[in-house]
PDB file of C-alpha atoms in Angstrom:
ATOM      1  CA  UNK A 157       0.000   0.000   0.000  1.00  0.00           C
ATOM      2  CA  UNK A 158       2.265   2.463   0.838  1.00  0.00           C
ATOM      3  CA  UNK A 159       4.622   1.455  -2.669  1.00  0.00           C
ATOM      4  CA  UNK A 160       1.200   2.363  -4.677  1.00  0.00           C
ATOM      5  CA  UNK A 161       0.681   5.850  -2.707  1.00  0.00           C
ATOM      6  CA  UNK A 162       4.475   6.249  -3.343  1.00  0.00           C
ATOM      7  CA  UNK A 163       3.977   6.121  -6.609  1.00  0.00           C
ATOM      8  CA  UNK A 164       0.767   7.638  -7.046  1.00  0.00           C
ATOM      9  CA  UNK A 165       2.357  10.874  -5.531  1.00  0.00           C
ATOM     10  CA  UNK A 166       5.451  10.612  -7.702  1.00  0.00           C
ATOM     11  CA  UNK A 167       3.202  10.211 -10.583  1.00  0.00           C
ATOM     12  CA  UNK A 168       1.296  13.026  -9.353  1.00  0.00           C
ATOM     13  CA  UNK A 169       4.331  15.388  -8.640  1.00  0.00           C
ATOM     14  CA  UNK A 170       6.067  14.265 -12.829  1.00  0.00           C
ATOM     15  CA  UNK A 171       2.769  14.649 -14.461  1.00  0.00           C
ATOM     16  CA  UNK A 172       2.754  18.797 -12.858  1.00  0.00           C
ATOM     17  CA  UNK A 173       6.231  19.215 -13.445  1.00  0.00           C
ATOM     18  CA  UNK A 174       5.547  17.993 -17.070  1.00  0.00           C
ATOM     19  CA  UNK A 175       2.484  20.511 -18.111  1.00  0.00           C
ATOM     20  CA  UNK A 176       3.995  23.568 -16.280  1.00  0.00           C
ATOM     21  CA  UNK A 177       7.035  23.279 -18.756  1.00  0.00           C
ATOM     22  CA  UNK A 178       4.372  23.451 -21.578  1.00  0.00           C
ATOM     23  CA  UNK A 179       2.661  26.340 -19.661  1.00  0.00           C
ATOM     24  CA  UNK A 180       2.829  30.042 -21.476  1.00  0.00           C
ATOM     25  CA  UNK A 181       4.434  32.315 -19.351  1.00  0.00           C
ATOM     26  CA  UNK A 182       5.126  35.985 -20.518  1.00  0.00           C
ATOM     27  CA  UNK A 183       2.059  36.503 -22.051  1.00  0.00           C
ATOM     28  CA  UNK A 184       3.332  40.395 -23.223  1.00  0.00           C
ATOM     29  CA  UNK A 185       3.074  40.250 -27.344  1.00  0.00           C
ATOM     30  CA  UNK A 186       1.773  36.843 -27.835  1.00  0.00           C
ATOM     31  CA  UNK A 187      -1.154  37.996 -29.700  1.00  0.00           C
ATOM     32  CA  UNK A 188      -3.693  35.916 -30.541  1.00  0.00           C
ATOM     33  CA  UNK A 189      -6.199  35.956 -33.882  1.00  0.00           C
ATOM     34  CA  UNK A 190      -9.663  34.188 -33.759  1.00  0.00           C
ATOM     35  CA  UNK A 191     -12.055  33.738 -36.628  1.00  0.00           C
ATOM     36  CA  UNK A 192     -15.276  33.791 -35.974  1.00  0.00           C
ATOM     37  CA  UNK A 193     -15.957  35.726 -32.549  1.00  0.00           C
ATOM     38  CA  UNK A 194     -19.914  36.636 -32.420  1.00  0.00           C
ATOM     39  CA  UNK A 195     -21.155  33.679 -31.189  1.00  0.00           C
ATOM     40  CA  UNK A 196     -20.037  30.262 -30.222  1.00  0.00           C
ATOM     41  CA  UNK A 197     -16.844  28.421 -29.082  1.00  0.00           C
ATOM     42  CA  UNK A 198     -14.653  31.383 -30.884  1.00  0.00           C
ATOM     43  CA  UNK A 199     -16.915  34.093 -28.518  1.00  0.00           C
ATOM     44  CA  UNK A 200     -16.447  31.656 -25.759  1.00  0.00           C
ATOM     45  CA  UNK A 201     -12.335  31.068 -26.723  1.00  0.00           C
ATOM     46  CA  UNK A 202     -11.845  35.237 -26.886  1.00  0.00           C
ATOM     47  CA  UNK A 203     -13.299  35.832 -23.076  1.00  0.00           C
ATOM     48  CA  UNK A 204     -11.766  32.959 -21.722  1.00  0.00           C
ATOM     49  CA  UNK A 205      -7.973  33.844 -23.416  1.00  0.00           C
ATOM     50  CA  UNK A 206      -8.456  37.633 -22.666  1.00  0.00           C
ATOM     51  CA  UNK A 207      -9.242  36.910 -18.748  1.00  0.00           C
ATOM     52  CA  UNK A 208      -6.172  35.010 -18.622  1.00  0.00           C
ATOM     53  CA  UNK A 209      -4.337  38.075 -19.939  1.00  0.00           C
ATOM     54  CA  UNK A 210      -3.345  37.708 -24.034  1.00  0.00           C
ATOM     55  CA  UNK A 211      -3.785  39.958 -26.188  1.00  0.00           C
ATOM     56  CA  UNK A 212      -6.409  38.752 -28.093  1.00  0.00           C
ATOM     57  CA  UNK A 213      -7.380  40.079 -31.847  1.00  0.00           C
ATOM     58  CA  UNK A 214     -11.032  38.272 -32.214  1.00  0.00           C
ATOM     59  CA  UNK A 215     -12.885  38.843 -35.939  1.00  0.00           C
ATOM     60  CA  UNK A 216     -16.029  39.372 -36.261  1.00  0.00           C
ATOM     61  CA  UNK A 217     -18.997  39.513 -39.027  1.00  0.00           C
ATOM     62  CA  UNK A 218     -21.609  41.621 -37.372  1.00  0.00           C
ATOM     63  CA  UNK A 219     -21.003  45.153 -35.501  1.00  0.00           C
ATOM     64  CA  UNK A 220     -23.176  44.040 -32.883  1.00  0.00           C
ATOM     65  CA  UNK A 221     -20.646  41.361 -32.441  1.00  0.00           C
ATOM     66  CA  UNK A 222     -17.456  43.329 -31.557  1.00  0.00           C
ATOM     67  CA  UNK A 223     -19.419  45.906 -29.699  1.00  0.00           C
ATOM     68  CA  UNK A 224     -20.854  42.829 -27.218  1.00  0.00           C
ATOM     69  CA  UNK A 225     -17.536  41.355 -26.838  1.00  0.00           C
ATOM     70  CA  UNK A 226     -15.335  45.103 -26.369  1.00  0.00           C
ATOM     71  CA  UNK A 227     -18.372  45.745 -23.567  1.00  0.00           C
ATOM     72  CA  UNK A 228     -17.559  42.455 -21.546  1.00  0.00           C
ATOM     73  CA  UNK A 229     -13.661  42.255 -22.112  1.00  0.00           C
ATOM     74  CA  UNK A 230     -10.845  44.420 -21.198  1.00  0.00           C
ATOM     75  CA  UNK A 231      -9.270  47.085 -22.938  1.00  0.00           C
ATOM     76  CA  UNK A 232      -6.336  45.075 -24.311  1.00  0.00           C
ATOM     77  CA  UNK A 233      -8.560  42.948 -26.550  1.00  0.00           C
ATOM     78  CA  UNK A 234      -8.805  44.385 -29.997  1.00  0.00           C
ATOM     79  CA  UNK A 235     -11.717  43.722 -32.507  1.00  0.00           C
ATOM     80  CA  UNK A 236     -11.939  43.778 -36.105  1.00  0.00           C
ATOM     81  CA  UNK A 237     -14.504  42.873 -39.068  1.00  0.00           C
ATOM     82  CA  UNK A 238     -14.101  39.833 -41.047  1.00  0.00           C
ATOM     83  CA  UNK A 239     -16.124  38.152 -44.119  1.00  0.00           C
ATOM     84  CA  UNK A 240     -14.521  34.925 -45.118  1.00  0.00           C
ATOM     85  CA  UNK A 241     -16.474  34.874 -47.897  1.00  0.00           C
ATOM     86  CA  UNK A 242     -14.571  38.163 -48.911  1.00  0.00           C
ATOM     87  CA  UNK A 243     -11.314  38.063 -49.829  1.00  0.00           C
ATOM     88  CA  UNK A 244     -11.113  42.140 -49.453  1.00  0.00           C
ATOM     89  CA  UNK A 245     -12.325  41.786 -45.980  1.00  0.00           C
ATOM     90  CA  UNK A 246      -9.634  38.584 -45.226  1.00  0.00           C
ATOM     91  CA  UNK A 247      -6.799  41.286 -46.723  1.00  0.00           C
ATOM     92  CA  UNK A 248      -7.911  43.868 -44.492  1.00  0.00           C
ATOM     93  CA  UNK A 249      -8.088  42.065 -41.538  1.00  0.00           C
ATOM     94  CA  UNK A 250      -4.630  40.606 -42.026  1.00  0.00           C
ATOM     95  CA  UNK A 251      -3.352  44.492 -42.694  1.00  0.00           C
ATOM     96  CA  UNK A 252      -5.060  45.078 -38.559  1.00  0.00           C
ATOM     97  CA  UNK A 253      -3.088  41.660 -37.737  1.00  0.00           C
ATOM     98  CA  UNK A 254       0.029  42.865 -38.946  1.00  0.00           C
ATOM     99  CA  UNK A 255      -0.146  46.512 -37.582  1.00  0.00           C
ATOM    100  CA  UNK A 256      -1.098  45.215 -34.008  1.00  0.00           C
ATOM    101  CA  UNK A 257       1.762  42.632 -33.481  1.00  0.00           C
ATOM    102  CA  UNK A 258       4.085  45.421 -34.596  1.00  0.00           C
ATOM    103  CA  UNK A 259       6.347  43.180 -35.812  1.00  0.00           C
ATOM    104  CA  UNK A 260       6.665  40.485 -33.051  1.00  0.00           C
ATOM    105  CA  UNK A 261       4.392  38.318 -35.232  1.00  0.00           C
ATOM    106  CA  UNK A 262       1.715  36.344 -34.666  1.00  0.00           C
ATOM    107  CA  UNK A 263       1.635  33.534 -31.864  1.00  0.00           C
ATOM    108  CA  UNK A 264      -1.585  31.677 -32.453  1.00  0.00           C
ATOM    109  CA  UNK A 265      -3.947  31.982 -35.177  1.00  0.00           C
ATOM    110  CA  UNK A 266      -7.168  30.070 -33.836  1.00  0.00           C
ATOM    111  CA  UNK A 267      -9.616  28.794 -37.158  1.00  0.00           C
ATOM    112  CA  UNK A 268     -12.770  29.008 -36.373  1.00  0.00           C
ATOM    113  CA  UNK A 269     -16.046  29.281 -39.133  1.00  0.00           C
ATOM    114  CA  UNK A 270     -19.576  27.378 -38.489  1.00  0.00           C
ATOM    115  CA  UNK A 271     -21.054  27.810 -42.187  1.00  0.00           C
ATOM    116  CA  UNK A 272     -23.587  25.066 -41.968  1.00  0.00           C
ATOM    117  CA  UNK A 273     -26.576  25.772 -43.906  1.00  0.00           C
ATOM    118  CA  UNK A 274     -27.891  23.914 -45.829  1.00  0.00           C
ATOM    119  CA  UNK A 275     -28.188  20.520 -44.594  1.00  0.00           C
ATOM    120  CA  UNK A 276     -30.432  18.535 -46.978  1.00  0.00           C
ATOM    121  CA  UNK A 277     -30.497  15.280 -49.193  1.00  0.00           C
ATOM    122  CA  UNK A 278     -28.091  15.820 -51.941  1.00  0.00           C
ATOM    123  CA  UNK A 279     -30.100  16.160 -54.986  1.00  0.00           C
ATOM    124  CA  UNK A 280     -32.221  18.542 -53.543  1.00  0.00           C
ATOM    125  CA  UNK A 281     -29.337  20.951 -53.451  1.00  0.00           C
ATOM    126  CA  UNK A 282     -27.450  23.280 -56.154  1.00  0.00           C
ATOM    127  CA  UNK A 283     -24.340  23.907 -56.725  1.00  0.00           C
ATOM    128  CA  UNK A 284     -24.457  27.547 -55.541  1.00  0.00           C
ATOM    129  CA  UNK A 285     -25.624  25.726 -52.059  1.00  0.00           C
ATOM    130  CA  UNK A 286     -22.530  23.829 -51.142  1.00  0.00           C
ATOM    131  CA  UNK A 287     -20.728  27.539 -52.556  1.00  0.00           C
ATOM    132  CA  UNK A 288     -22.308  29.170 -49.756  1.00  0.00           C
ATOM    133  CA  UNK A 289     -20.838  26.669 -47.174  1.00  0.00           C
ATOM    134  CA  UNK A 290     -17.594  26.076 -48.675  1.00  0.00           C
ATOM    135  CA  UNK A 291     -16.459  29.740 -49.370  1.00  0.00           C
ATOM    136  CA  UNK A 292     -16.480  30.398 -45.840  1.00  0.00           C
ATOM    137  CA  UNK A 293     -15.638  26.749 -43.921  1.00  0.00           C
ATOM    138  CA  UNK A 294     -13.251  26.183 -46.010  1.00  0.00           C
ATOM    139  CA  UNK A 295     -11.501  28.799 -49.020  1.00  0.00           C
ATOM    140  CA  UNK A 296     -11.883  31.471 -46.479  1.00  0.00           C
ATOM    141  CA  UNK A 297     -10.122  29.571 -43.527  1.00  0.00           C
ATOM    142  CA  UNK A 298      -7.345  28.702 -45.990  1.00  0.00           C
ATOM    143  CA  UNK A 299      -6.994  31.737 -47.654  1.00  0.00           C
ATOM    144  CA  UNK A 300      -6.496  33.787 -44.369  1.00  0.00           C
ATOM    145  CA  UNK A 301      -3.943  31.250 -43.051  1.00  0.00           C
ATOM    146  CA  UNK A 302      -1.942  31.470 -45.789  1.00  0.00           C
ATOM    147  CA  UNK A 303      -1.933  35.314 -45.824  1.00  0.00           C
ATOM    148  CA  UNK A 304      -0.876  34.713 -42.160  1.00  0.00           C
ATOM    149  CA  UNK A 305       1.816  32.891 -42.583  1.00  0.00           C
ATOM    150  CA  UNK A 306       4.270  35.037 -42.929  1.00  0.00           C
ATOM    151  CA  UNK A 307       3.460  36.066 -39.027  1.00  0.00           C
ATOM    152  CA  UNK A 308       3.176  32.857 -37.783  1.00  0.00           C
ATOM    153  CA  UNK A 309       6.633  31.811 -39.039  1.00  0.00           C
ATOM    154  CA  UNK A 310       8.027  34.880 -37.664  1.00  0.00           C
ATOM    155  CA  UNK A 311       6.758  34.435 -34.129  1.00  0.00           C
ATOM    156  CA  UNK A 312       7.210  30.470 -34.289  1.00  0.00           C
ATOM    157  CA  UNK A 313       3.543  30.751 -33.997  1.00  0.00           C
ATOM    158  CA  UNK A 314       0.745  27.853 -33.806  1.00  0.00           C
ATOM    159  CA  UNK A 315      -2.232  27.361 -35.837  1.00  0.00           C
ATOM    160  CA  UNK A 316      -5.605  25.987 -34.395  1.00  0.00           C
ATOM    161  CA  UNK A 317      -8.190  24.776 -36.175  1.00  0.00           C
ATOM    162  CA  UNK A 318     -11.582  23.727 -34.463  1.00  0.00           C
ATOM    163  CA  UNK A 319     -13.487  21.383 -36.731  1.00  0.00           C
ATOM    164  CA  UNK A 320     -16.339  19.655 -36.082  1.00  0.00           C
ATOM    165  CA  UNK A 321     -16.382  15.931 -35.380  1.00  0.00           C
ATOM    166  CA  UNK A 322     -18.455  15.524 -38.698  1.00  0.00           C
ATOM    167  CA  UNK A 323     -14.355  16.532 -40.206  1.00  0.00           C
ATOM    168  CA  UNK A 324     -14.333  12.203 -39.340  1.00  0.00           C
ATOM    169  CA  UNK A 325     -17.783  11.239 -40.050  1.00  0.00           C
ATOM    170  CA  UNK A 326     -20.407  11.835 -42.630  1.00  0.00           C
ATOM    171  CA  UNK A 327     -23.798  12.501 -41.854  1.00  0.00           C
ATOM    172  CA  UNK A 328     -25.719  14.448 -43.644  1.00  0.00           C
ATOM    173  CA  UNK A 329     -25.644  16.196 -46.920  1.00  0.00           C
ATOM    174  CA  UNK A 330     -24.639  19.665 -48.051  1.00  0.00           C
ATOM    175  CA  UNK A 331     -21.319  21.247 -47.930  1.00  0.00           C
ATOM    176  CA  UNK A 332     -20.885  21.400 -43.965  1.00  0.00           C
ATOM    177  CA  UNK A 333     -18.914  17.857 -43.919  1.00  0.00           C
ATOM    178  CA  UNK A 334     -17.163  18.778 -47.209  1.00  0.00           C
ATOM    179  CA  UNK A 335     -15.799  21.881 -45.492  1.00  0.00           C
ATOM    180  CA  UNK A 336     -14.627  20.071 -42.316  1.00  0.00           C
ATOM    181  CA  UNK A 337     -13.010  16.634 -44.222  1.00  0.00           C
ATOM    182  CA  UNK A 338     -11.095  19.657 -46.286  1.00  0.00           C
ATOM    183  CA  UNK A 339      -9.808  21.413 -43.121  1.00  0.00           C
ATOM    184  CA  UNK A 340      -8.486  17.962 -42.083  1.00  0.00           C
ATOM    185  CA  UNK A 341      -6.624  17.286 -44.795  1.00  0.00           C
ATOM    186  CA  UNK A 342      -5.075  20.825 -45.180  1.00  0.00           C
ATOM    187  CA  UNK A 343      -4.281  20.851 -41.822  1.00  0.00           C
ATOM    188  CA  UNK A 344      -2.589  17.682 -42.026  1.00  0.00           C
ATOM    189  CA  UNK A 345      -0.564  18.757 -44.964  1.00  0.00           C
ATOM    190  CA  UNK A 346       0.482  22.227 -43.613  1.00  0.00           C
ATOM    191  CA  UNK A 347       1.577  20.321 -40.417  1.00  0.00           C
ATOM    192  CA  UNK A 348       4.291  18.338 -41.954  1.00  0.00           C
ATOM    193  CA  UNK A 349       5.043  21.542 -44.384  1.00  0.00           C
ATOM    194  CA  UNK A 350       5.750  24.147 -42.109  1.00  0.00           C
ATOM    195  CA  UNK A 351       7.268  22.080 -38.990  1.00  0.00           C
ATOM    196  CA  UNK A 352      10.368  23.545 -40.455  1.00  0.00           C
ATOM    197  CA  UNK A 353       9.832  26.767 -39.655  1.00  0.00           C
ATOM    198  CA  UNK A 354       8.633  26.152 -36.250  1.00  0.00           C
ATOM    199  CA  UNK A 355       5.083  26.271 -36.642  1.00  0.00           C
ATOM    200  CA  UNK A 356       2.538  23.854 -35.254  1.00  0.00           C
ATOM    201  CA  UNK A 357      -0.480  22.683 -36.449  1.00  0.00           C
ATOM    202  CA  UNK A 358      -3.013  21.218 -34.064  1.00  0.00           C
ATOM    203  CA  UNK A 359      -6.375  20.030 -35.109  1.00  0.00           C
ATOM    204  CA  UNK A 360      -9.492  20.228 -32.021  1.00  0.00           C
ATOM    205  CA  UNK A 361     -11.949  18.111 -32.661  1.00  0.00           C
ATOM    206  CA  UNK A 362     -15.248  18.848 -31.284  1.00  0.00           C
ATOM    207  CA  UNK A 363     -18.741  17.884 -30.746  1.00  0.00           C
ATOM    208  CA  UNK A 364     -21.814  20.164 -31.690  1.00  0.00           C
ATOM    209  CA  UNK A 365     -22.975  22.879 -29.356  1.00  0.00           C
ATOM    210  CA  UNK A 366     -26.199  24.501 -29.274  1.00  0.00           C
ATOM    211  CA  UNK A 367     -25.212  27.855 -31.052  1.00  0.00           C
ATOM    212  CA  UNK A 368     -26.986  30.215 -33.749  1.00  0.00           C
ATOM    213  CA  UNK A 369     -25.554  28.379 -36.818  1.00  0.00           C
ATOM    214  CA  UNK A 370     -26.895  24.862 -35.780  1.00  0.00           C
ATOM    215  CA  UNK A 371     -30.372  26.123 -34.036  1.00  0.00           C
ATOM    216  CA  UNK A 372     -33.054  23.129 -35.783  1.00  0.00           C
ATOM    217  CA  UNK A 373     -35.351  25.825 -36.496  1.00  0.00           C
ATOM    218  CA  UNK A 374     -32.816  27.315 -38.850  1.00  0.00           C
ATOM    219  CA  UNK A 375     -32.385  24.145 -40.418  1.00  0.00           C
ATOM    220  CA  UNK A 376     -35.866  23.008 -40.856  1.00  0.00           C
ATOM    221  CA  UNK A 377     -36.358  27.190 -42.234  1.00  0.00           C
ATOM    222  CA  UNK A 378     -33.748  26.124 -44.789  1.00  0.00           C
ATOM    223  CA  UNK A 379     -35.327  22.413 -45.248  1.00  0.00           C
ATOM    224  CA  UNK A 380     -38.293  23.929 -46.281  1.00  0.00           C
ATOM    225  CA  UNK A 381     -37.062  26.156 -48.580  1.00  0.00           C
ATOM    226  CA  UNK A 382     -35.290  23.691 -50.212  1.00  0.00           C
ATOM    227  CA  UNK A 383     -37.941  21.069 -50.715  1.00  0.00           C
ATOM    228  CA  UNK A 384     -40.402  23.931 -52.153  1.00  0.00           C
ATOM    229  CA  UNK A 385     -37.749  25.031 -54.764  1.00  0.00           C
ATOM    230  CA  UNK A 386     -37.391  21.100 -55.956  1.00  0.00           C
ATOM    231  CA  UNK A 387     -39.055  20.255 -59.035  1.00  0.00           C
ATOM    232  CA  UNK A 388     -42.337  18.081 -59.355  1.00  0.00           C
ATOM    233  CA  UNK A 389     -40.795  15.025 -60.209  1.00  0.00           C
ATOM    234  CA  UNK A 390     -37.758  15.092 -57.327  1.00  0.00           C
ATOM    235  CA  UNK A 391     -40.467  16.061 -54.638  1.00  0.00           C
ATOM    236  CA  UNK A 392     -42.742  12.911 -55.595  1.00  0.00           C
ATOM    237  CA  UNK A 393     -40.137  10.260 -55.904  1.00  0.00           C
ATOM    238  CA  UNK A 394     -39.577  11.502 -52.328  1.00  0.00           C
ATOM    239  CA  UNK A 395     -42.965  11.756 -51.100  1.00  0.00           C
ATOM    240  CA  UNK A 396     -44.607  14.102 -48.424  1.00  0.00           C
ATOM    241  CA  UNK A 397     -43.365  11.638 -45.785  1.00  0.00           C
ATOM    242  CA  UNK A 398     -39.983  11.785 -46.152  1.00  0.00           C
ATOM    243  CA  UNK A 399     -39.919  15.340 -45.860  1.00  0.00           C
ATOM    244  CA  UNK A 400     -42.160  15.359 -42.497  1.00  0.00           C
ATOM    245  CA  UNK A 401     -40.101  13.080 -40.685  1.00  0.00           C
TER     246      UNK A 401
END
């Protein structure tokens, strides 16, 4: 007994010793960028990182967005406006990036984009649909790493990408899993790319949360939508049925 509480302790006592020499400790120019900040796990991510004292830079869509999270955070965390469906928005948010690390680059860049909608059978859908999802989950989350690069190298920076547990499995059709199995790939890629230069690549893997972008009455909005825009033909050889349950 006392060998196993021995060892237990000494376990104990390694195992602290371990994760405190993987624990950040001047926090002064380690600026972190997060996609995505209105609502959600990147909203969540930006007040939990700015209470523990980095400088956070956390993009936003909406103005009501970055006025809710500049009213609840300190003064040190910066917002700025970000369409990753825009590629003139992406450039001018990296221009903000670049003049608020003043030169110390960039020490985490945090991806994180919930285009989800819509979710349907895959012949009810165009090819404008899975656009929609696509230019934001997925061209827009590359395109705005790559044009951070150059910062992230620089600082010996990390890059985070949250992606949905549906990045593994496939469950239902529409671009939303296309986007997600596409960030797992590039991220796997980059990874062994850019280990060179010091920068890591970690992938978080999460389950679904009850946020704006997955509320069912958005989806079954959408749903609807969808199925009245189908032709005759497609919406018979499904039935009224189908669609109800």
């Amino acid at each position: 007994l006392h060998i196993g509480v021995l060892v237990s302790v000494l376990s104990l006592i390694t195992y602290c010793l371990i994760r405190d020499r993987h624990r950040v400790r001047d926090l002064n120019g380690k600026h972190i960028f997060i996609t995505s900040c209105d609502t959600g796990l990147g909203n969540s991510l930006a007040k939990w990182l700015d209470k523990r004292g980095f400088p956070v830079i956390a993009a936003c869509i909406t103005e009501r967005g970055r006025q809710d999270l500049r009213s609840c955070c300190s003064p040190s965390l910066k917002t700025v406006n970000l369409n990753l469906a825009d590629s003139s928005s992406i450039a001018r948010a990296v221009l903000f990036v670049t003049e608020e690390t003043a030169g110390k680059g960039l020490f985490a860049l945090v991806n994180n984009a919930e285009g989800t909608t819509p979710v349907a059978p895959t012949d009810w859908l165009r090819i404008e649909d899975l656009h929609s999802v696509l230019e934001v989950g997925l061209i827009g989350l590359i395109e705005i790493t790559l044009k951070l690069l150059p910062l992230l190298k620089k600082a010996e920076g990390r890059i985070v990408n949250l992606i949905n547990a549906q990045g593994i499995v496939a469950l239902v059709g529409g671009g939303y899993s296309l986007s997600k199995w596409g960030m797992e790939a590039f991220s796997d890629i980059l990874r062994i790319e850019i280990q060179h230069f010091g920068v890591k690549v970690s992938i978080i893997e999460h389950g679904f949360f009850k946020i704006g972008a997955m509320s069912s009455d958005i989806i079954e909005r959408d749903l609807l939508r969808l199925w009245n825009r189908l032709t005759p033909e497609i919406r018979d050889a499904y039935g009224e049925k189908y669609f109800v349950e």
